[in-house]
GROMACS .gro file of C-alpha atoms in nm:
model
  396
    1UNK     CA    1   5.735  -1.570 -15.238
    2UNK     CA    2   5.762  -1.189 -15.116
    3UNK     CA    3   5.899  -1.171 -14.762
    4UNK     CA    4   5.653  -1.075 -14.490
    5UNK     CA    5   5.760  -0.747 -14.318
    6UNK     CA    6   5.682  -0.570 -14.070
    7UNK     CA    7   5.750  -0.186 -14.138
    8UNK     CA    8   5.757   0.105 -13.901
    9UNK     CA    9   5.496   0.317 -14.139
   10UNK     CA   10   5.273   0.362 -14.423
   11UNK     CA   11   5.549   0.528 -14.594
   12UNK     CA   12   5.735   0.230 -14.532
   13UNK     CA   13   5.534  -0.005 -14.732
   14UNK     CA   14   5.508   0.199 -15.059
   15UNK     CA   15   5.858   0.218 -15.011
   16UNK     CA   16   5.934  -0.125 -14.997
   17UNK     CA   17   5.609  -0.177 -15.320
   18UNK     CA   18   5.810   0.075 -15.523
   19UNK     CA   19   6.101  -0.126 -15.455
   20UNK     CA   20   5.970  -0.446 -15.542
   21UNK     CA   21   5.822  -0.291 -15.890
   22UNK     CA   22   6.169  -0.151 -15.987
   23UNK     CA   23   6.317  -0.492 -15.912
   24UNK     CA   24   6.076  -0.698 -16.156
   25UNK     CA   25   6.060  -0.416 -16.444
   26UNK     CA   26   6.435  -0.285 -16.449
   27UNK     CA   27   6.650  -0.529 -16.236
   28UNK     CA   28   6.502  -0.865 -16.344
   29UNK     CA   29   6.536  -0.851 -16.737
   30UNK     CA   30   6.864  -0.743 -16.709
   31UNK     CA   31   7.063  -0.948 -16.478
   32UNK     CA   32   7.169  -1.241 -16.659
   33UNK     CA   33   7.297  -1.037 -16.953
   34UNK     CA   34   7.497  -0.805 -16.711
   35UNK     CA   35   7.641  -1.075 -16.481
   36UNK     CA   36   7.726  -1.338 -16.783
   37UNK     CA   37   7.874  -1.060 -16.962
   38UNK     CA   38   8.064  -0.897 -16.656
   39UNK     CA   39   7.855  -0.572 -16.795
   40UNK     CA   40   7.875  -0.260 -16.491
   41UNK     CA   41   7.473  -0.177 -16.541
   42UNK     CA   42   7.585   0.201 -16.475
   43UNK     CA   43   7.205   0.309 -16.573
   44UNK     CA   44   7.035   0.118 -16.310
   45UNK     CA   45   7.184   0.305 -16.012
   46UNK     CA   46   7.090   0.612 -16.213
   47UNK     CA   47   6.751   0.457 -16.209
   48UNK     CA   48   6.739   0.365 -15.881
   49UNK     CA   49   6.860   0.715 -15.748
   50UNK     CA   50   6.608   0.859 -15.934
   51UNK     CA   51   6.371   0.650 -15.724
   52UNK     CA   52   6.571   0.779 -15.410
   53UNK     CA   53   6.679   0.477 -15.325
   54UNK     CA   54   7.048   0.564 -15.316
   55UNK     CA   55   6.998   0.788 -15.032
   56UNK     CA   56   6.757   0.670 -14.746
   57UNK     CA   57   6.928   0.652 -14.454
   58UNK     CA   58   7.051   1.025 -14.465
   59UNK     CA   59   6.927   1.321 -14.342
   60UNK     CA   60   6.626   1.468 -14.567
   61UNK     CA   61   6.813   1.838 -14.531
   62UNK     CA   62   7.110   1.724 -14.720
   63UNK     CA   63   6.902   1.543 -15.005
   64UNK     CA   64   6.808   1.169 -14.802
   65UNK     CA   65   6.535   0.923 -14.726
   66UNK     CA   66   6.521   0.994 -14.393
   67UNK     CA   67   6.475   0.648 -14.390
   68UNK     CA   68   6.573   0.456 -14.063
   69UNK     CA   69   6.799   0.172 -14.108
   70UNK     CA   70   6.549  -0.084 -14.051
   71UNK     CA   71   6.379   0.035 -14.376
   72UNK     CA   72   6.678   0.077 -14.549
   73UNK     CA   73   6.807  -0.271 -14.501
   74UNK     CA   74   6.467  -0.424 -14.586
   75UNK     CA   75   6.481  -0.218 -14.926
   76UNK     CA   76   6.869  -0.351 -14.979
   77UNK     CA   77   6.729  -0.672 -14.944
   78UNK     CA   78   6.423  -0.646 -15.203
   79UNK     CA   79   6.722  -0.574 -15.414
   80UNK     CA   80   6.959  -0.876 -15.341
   81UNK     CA   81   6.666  -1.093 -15.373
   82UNK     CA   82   6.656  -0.993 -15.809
   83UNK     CA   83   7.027  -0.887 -15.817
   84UNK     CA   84   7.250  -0.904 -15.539
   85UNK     CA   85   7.540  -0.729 -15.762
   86UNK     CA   86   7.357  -0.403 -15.742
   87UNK     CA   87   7.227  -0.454 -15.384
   88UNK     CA   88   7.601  -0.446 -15.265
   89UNK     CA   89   7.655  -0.137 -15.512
   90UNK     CA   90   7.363   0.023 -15.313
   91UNK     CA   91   7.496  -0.057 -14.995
   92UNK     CA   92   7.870   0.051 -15.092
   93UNK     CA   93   7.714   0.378 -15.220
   94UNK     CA   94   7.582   0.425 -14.904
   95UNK     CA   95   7.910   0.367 -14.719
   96UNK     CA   96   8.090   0.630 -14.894
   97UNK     CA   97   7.838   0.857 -14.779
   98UNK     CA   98   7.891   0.811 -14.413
   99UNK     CA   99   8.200   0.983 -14.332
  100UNK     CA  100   8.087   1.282 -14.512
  101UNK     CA  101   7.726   1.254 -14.333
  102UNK     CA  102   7.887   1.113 -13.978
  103UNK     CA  103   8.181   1.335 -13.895
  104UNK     CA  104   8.196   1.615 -14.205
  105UNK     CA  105   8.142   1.993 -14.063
  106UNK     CA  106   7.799   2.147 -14.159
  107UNK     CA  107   8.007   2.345 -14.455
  108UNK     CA  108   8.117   2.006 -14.587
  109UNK     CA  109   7.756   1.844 -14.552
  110UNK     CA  110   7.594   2.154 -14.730
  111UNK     CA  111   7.887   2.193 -15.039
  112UNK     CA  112   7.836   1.809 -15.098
  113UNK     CA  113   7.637   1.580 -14.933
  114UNK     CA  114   7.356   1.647 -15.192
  115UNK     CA  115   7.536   1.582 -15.489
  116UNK     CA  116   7.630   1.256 -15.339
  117UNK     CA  117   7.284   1.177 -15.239
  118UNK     CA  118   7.070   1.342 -15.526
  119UNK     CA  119   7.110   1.002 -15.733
  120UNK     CA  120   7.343   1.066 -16.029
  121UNK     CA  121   7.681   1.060 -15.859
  122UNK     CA  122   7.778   0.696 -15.775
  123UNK     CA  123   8.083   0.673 -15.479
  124UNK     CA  124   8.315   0.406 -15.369
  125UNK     CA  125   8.523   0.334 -15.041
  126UNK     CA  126   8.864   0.286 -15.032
  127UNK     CA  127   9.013   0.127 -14.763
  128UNK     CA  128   9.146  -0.236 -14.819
  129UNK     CA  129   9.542  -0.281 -14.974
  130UNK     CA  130   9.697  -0.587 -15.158
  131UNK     CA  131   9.811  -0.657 -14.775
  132UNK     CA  132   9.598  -0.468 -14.570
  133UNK     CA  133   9.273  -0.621 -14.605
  134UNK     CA  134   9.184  -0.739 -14.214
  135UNK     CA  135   9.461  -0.483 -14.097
  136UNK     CA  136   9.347  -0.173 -14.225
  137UNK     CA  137   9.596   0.013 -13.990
  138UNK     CA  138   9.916  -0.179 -14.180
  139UNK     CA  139   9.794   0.060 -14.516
  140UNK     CA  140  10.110   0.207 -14.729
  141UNK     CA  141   9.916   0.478 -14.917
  142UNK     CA  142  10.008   0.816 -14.775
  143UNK     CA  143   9.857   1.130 -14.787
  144UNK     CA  144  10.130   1.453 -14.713
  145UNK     CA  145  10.061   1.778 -14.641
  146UNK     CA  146  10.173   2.070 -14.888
  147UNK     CA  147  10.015   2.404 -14.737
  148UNK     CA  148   9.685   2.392 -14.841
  149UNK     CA  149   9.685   2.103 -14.989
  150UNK     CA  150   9.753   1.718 -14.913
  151UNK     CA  151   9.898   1.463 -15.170
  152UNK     CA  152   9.825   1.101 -15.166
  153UNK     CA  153  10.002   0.809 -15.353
  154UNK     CA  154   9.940   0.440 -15.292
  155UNK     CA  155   9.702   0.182 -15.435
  156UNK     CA  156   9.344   0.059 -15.294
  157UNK     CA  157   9.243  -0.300 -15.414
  158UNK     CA  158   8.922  -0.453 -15.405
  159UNK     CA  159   8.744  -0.099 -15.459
  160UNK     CA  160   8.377  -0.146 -15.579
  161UNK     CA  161   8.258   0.033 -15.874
  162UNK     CA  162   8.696   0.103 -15.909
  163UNK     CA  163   8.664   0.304 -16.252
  164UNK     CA  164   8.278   0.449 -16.274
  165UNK     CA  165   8.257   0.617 -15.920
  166UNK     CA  166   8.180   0.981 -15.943
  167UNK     CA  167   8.402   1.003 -15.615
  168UNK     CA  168   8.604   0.798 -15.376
  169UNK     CA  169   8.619   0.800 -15.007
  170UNK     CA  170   8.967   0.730 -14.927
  171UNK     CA  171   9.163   0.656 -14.600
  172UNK     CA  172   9.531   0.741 -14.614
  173UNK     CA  173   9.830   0.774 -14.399
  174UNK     CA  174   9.948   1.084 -14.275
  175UNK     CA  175  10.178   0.994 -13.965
  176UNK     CA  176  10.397   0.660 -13.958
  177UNK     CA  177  10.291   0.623 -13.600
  178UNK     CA  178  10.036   0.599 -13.362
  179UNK     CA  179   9.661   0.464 -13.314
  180UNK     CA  180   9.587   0.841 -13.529
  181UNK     CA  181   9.781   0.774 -13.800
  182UNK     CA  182   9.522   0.731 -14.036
  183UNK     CA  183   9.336   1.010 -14.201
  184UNK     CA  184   8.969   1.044 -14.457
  185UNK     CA  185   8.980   1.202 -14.765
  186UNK     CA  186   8.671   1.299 -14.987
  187UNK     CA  187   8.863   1.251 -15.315
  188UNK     CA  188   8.647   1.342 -15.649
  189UNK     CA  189   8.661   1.040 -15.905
  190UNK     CA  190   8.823   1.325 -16.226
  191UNK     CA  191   9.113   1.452 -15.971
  192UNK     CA  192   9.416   1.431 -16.190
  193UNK     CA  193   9.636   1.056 -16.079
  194UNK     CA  194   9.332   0.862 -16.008
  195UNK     CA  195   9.329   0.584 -16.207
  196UNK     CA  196   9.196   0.255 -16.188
  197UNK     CA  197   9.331  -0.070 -16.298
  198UNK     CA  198   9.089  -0.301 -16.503
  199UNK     CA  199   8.837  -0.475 -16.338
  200UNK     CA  200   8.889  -0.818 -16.175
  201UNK     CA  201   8.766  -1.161 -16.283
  202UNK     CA  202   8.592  -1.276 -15.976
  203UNK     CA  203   8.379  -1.600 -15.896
  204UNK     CA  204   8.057  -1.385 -15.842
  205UNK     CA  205   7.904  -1.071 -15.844
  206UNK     CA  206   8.062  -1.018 -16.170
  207UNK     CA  207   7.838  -0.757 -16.280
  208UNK     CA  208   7.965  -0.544 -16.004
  209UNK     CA  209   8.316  -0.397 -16.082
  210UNK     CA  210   8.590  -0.446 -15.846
  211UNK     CA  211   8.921  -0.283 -15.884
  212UNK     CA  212   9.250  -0.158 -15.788
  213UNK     CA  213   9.230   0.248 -15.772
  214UNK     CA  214   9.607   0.406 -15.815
  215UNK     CA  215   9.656   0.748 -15.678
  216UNK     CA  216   9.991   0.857 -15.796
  217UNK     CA  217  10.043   1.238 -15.665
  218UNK     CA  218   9.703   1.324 -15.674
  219UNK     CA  219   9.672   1.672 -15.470
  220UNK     CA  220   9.357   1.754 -15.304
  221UNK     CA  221   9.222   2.028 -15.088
  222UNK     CA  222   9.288   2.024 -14.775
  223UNK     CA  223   8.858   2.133 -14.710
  224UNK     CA  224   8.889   1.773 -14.891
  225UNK     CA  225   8.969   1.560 -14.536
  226UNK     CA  226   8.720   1.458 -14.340
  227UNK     CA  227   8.707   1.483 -13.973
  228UNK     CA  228   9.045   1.593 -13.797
  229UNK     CA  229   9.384   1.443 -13.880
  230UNK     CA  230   9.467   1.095 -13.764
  231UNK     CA  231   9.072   1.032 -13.720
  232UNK     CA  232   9.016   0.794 -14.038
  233UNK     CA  233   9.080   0.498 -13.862
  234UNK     CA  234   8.774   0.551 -13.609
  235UNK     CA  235   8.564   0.693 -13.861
  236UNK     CA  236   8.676   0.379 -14.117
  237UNK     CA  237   8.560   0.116 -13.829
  238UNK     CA  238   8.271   0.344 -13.743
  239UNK     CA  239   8.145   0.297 -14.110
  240UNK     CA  240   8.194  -0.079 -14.135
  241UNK     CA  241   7.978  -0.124 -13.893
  242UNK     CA  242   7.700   0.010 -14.106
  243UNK     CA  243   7.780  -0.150 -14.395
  244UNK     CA  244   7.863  -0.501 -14.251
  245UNK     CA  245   7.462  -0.413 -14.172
  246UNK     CA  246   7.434  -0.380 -14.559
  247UNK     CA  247   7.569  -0.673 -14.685
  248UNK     CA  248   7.364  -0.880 -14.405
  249UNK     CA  249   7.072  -0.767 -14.597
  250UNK     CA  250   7.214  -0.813 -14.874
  251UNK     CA  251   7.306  -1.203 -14.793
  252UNK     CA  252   6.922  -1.245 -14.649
  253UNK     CA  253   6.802  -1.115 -14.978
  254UNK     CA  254   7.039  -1.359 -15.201
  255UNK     CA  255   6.928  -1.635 -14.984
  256UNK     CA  256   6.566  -1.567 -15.023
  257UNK     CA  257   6.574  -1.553 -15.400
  258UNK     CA  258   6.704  -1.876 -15.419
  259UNK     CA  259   6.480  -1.989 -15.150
  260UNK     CA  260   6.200  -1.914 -15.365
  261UNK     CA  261   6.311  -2.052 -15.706
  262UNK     CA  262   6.363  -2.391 -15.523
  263UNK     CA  263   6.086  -2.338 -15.414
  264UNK     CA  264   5.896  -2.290 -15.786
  265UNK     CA  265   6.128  -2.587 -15.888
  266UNK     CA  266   6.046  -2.813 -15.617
  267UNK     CA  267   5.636  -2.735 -15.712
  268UNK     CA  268   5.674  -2.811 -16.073
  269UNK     CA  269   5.925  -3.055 -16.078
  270UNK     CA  270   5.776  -3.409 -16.015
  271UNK     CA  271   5.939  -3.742 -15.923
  272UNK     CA  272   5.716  -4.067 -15.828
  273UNK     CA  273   5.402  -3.893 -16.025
  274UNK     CA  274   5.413  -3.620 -15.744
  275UNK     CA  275   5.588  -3.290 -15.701
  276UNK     CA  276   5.936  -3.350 -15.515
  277UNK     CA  277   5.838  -3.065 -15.215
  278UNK     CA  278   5.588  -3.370 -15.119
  279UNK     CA  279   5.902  -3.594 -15.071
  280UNK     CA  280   5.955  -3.560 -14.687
  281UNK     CA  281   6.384  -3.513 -14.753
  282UNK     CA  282   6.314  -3.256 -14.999
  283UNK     CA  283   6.076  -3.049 -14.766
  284UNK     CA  284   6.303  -3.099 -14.428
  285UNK     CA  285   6.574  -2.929 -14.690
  286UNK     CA  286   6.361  -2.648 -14.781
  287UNK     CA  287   6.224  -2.601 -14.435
  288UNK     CA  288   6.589  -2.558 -14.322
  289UNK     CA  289   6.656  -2.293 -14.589
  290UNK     CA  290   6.311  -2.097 -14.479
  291UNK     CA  291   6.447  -2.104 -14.106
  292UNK     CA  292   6.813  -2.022 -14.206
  293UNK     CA  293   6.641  -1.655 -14.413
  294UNK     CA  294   6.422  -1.577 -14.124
  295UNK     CA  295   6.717  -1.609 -13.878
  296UNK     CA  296   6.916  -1.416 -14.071
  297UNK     CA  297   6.634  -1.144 -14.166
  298UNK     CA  298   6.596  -1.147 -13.762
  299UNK     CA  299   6.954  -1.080 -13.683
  300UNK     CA  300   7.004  -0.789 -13.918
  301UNK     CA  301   6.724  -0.608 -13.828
  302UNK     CA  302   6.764  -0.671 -13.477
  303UNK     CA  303   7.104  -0.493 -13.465
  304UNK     CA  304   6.931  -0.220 -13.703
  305UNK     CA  305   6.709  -0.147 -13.472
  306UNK     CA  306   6.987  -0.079 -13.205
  307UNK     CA  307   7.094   0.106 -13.449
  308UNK     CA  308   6.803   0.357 -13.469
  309UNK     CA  309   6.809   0.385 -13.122
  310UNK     CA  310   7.152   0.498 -13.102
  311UNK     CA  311   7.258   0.211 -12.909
  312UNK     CA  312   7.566   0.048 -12.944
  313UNK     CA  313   7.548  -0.201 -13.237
  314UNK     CA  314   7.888  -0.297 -13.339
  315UNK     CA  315   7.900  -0.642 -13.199
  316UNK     CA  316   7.560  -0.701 -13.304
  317UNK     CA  317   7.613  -0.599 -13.607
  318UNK     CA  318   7.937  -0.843 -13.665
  319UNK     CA  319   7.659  -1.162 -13.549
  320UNK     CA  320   7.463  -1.015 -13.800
  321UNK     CA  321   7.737  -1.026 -14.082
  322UNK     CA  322   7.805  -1.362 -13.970
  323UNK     CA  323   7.485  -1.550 -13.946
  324UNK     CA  324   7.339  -1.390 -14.260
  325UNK     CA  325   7.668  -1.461 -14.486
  326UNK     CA  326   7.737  -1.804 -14.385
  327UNK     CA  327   7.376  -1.873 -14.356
  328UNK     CA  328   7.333  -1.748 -14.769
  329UNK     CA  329   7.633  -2.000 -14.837
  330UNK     CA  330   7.428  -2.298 -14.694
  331UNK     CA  331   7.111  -2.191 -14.884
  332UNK     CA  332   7.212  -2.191 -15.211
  333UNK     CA  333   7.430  -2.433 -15.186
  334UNK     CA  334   7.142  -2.631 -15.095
  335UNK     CA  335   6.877  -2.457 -15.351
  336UNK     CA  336   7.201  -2.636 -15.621
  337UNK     CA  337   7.086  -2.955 -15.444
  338UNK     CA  338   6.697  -2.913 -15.479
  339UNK     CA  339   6.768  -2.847 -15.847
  340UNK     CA  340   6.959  -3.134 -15.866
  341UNK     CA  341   7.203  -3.165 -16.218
  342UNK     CA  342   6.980  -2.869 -16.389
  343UNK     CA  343   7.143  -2.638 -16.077
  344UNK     CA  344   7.457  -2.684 -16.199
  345UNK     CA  345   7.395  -2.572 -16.520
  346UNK     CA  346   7.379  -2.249 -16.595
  347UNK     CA  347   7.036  -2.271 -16.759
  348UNK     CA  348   6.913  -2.190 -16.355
  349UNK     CA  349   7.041  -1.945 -16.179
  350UNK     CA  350   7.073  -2.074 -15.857
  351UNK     CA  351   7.476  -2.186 -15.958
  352UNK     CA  352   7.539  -1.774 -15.974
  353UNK     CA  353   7.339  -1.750 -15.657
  354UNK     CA  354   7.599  -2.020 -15.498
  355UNK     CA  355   7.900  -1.798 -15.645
  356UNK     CA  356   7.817  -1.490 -15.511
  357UNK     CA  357   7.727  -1.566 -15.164
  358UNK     CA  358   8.063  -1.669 -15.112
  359UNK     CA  359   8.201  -1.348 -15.131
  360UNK     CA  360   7.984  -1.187 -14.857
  361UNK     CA  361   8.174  -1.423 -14.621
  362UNK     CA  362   8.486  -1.237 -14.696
  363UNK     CA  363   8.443  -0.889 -14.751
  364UNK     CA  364   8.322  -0.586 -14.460
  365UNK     CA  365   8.536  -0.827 -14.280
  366UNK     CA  366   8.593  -1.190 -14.281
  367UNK     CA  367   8.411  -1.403 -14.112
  368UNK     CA  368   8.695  -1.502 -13.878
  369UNK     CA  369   8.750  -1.088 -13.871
  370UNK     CA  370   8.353  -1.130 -13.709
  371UNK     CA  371   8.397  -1.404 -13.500
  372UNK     CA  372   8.715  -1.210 -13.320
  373UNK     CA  373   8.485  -0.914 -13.260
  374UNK     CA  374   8.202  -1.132 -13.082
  375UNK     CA  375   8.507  -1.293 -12.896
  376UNK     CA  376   8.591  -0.940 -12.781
  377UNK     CA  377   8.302  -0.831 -12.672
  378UNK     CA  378   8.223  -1.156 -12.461
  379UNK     CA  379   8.567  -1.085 -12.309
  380UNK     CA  380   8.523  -0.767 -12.199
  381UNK     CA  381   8.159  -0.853 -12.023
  382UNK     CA  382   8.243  -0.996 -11.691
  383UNK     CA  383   7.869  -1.164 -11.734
  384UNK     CA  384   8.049  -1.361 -11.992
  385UNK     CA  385   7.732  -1.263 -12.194
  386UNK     CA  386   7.634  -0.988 -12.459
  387UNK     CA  387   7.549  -0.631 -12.318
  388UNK     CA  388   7.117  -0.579 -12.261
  389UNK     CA  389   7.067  -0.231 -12.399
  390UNK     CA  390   6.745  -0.179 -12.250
  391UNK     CA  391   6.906   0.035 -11.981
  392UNK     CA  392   7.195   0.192 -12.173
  393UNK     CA  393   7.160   0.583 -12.266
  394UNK     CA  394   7.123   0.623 -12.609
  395UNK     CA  395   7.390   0.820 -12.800
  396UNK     CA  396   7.359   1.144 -12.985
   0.00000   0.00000   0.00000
């Protein structure tokens, strides 16, 4: 059952009906092959770049969609709804683009924001250490300057697509203290030192690879940082607000597809000589997974709109995080329950659906990590609610 949008254009909609036919031909017959055998379905980015759908919400001059982020999410979501591995690869991809696209000079954006967007090159974002994960600004891995060139050691864990990025956007150290301490660094994925450890065994989304990526004196450019000195850390919390965005979609999309198979299940399956969607406890669960997607698809797009605006979203976009994670971890934990002892099997797939939206309520930020943020903001609003934009002046 195909969500019901509602889409700024014409070009809109075929985007979102090419979307949906790339999902059934190329995403669909592969996913349970790739995720039981922890296979990294390299080719299907490829595809989907192809498609330009690793690209839409950058600028069309560099290579982009052009796409605003409130078609962008929707797309993400089509995605996660068929295979919410390579939805969060999308959305990743995406993330590595934004320091370039948000804060590089014009020179950087024209040398290599097209690559990156043109749909072969696949990036990752390094930011998270073995023990600083919520405390990005506690990081170890350093980045010192050698005349015209900086070198960074360290180690980044939990680095999606760790080992087949093209290139890695990396955050480093390059003062001990300070709030600027923190720097960005465009890093190409065949600079010699950059290594990555195997992949690890996770719960879920195991056909998306996660690893640790080792830089061991690996000397870049200094035309290679992005931004000025000591900015990473503004342009690293800067980006997570987009792509806690991303994997909100992503969530609402893994919660609709297992809204609809329980859905299919709960029509065929019969108990009493009737279908078990006609048994009124059955329904009232499935009603409450319908309302917990459209909640979620709500939020999201709410804050994207802000978004588009160029209104402040960050707080909005931590609700949306939160309500479409935790919400994804109730529905298919429940769709388990509507398939009764067949969804525990892994004969259905709604017992990988339950695996991998656990996940979303830990990375981009735990949701304790969100819950501080909305604390925050309510704290610093003497009206003890959140801020109405409808007055604000949007930002450049």
């Amino acid at each position: 059952m195909p969500a019901t949008r509602t889409l700024p254009a014409q070009e809109a909609v075929d985007l979102i009906g090419l979307t949906r036919e790339l999902a059934e031909k190329e995403l669909a017959p592969r996913v349970a092959e790739a995720e039981a055998e922890e296979k990294f379905p390299r080719e299907v980015f490829r595809t989907l770049g192809r498609a330009g759908l690793l690209s839409l919400p950058y600028a069309e001059q560099y290579g982009g969609g052009g796409q605003p982020y409130e078609v962008y999410l929707q797309v993400v979501e089509e995605i996660a709804a068929v295979w919410a591995s390579v939805a969060v690869g999308v959305s990743v991809h995406a993330l590595s683009c934004f320091a370039l696209a948000a804060f590089g000079t014009e020179e950087q954006k024209d040398k290599w924001l097209p690559g990156m967007l043109g749909g072969e090159l696949l990036g990752a974002y390094c930011l998270s250490e073995a023990h600083a994960g919520s405390d990005p600004a506690a990081m170890r891995t350093r980045a010192v300057r050698d005349g015209d060139h900086y070198v960074l050691d360290g180690a980044k864990a939990w680095t999606t697509h760790g080992g087949h990025a093209d290139f890695y956007t990396v955050m480093a150290r390059t003062s001990d203290t300070g709030s600027r301490a923190i720097s960005c660094f465009l890093v190409p994925a065949d600079t010699p030192g950059v290594i990555a450890d195997p992949p690890e065994h996770k719960m879920g989304l195991t056909g998306s690879a996660t690893a640790t990526v080792r830089l061991e004196n690996v000397r870049v450019p200094v035309e290679y940082r992005i931004g000025e000195e000591g900015q990473g850390l503004a342009i690293a919390f800067a980006g997570l607000d987009c792509g806690r965005l991303g994997i909100a979609a992503v969530a609402t999309g893994l919660a609709q597809g297992a809204l609809d198979h329980a859905l299919r299940y709960s029509r065929e399956r019969e108990t009493f000589g009737r279908p078990i969607i006609e048994h009124q406890g059955l329904a009232f669960v499935l009603a409450d997974m319908a309302a917990a997607v459209q909640a979620s698809r709500a939020t999201t797009l709410a804050a994207a709109r802000l978004k588009d605006q160029g209104l402040p979203f960050s707080c909005e976009a931590s609700i949306a995080k939160l309500i479409a994670t935790d919400n994804a971890m109730k529905v298919t934990t429940d769709a388990v329950q509507v398939l009764g002892g067949a969804g525990y099997t892994r004969d259905f797939p709604v017992e990988r659906y339950m695996r991998e939206a656990k996940v979303m309520q830990i990375f981009e930020g735990t949701n304790q990590i969100q819950r501080l943020i909305i604390g925050r903001a309510l704290r610093e609003n003497d009206r003890g609610t959140l801020r109405v934009h409808d007055q604000e002046t949007p930002r450049p």
